[in-house]
Coordinates of C-alpha atoms and ligand atoms in Angstrom, one line a residue:
M1 CA 129.2 125.3 122.1
S2 CA 127.9 122.3 124.0
L3 CA 127.8 118.9 122.5
E4 CA 124.1 119.0 122.3
E5 CA 124.1 122.3 120.4
L6 CA 126.7 120.8 118.1
Y7 CA 124.5 117.8 117.4
K8 CA 121.6 120.1 116.7
E9 CA 123.7 122.1 114.2
V10 CA 124.6 118.9 112.4
I11 CA 121.0 117.7 112.2
L12 CA 119.9 121.1 110.9
D13 CA 122.6 121.2 108.3
H14 CA 121.5 117.8 106.9
Y15 CA 117.8 118.9 107.1
R16 CA 118.5 122.2 105.2
T17 CA 120.9 120.6 102.7
P18 CA 120.0 117.0 102.4
R19 CA 122.5 114.7 100.8
N20 CA 121.5 112.3 98.1
K21 CA 118.0 113.7 97.9
G22 CA 116.0 112.5 94.9
R23 CA 115.2 109.4 93.0
V24 CA 117.8 107.1 91.7
D25 CA 116.9 105.9 88.2
P26 CA 117.3 103.2 87.2
H27 CA 117.1 101.6 90.6
D28 CA 116.9 98.0 91.9
V29 CA 114.7 98.6 94.9
A30 CA 112.3 101.4 95.9
L31 CA 110.6 101.2 99.3
E32 CA 108.3 103.7 101.0
R33 CA 107.7 103.8 104.7
N34 CA 106.3 106.3 107.1
N35 CA 106.1 107.1 110.8
P36 CA 102.5 107.9 111.5
L37 CA 103.3 109.2 115.0
C38 CA 105.0 112.2 113.5
G39 CA 103.9 112.2 109.9
D40 CA 107.3 111.5 108.5
E41 CA 107.6 109.8 105.1
I42 CA 110.7 108.3 103.4
E43 CA 111.0 106.7 100.0
L44 CA 114.3 105.0 99.5
F45 CA 115.9 104.1 96.2
L46 CA 118.8 101.6 95.9
K47 CA 121.0 100.6 93.0
F48 CA 123.3 97.7 93.4
D49 CA 126.5 96.7 91.6
G50 CA 127.0 93.1 92.7
E51 CA 127.2 93.2 96.5
T52 CA 127.9 96.9 96.6
I53 CA 125.4 99.7 97.1
Q54 CA 126.3 101.8 94.1
G55 CA 123.5 104.3 94.3
I56 CA 121.2 105.5 97.0
G57 CA 118.7 108.3 97.2
F58 CA 115.6 109.3 99.1
E59 CA 112.5 111.4 98.8
G60 CA 110.6 112.4 101.9
K61 CA 109.0 114.9 104.1
G62 CA 108.6 115.3 107.8
C63 CA 110.4 116.6 110.8
S64 CA 114.0 117.6 110.8
I65 CA 115.2 114.5 112.6
S66 CA 113.6 112.1 110.2
Q67 CA 114.9 113.9 107.1
A68 CA 118.4 114.6 108.5
S69 CA 118.8 111.0 109.7
A70 CA 117.9 109.8 106.2
S71 CA 120.4 112.2 104.6
M72 CA 123.2 111.1 107.0
M73 CA 122.3 107.4 106.3
T74 CA 122.6 107.8 102.5
E75 CA 125.9 109.5 102.9
K76 CA 127.3 106.8 105.0
I77 CA 125.8 103.8 103.2
K78 CA 126.8 104.8 99.6
G79 CA 129.6 102.5 98.4
L80 CA 129.2 100.0 101.3
T81 CA 128.5 96.3 100.7
V82 CA 125.0 95.1 101.5
K83 CA 126.5 93.2 104.5
N84 CA 128.3 96.2 105.9
A85 CA 125.2 98.4 105.4
G86 CA 123.1 95.9 107.2
E87 CA 125.5 95.8 110.1
L88 CA 125.7 99.5 110.4
S89 CA 121.9 99.8 110.5
E90 CA 121.8 97.3 113.3
S91 CA 124.5 99.2 115.2
I92 CA 122.5 102.4 114.8
K93 CA 119.4 100.8 116.1
R94 CA 121.3 99.5 119.1
M95 CA 122.8 103.0 119.7
M96 CA 119.3 104.6 119.5
A97 CA 118.0 102.0 121.9
G98 CA 120.7 103.0 124.3
E99 CA 122.3 99.6 124.2
E100 CA 125.5 100.7 122.5
E101 CA 127.7 103.8 122.8
G102 CA 128.7 103.8 119.1
D103 CA 132.2 104.4 117.8
L104 CA 132.5 108.2 117.5
N105 CA 135.2 108.1 114.8
A106 CA 133.4 105.6 112.6
L107 CA 130.0 107.2 112.9
G108 CA 130.9 110.7 111.8
D109 CA 127.8 112.9 111.6
L110 CA 125.6 110.0 112.7
V111 CA 126.9 110.6 116.2
S112 CA 124.5 113.6 116.3
L113 CA 121.6 111.2 116.4
K114 CA 122.7 110.2 119.9
G115 CA 121.3 113.5 121.1
V116 CA 117.8 112.1 120.2
V117 CA 118.1 109.1 122.5
K118 CA 116.9 111.3 125.3
Y119 CA 113.6 111.9 123.5
P120 CA 111.9 108.5 123.1
V121 CA 109.2 110.0 120.8
R122 CA 111.8 111.1 118.4
I123 CA 113.7 107.8 118.1
K124 CA 111.1 106.5 115.6
C125 CA 111.8 109.6 113.5
A126 CA 115.6 109.0 113.6
L127 CA 115.2 105.3 112.8
L128 CA 112.7 105.7 109.9
G129 CA 115.3 105.9 107.2
W130 CA 117.4 103.1 108.8
N131 CA 114.4 100.7 109.2
T132 CA 113.4 101.4 105.6
L133 CA 117.0 100.6 104.5
A134 CA 117.0 97.3 106.5
E135 CA 113.8 96.3 104.8
A136 CA 115.0 97.3 101.4
L137 CA 118.2 95.3 101.8
Q138 CA 116.2 92.2 102.9
E139 CA 113.9 92.7 99.9
S140 CA 116.9 92.8 97.5
S141 CA 118.4 89.6 98.9
S142 CA 115.2 87.6 98.7
Ligands
LIG201 ZN1 109.4 113.0 113.0

């Protein structure tokens, strides 16, 4: 199996069996964003315990990349501090812009998003969840 095929499998797995799908109630922040180019929608719910992201969930619809990326994000972000989550989202954005290779061990399933870098039109799909997260974190700290 080529690396690209493996990445596709990981994306399809998250698309078919999304992690942390659904509202978090009660939540501290809820934010909805969409990617009109593709018709993807994400609504993100965050619950904080001090500086830690204690709960995270999402609702959404759209292409497999947008939904799989959101699923991977929630899995990775849950339990992180707001600061670390913000740093990770910046790192993913740099990786998707081709500016950074990304740490394969630290990224886990997120590495599969690298396969998308070759398809510029899809990068907005992959980043929808991450951009929503970054905005939600800013909202929570203001
Ligand atoms: Zn899409």
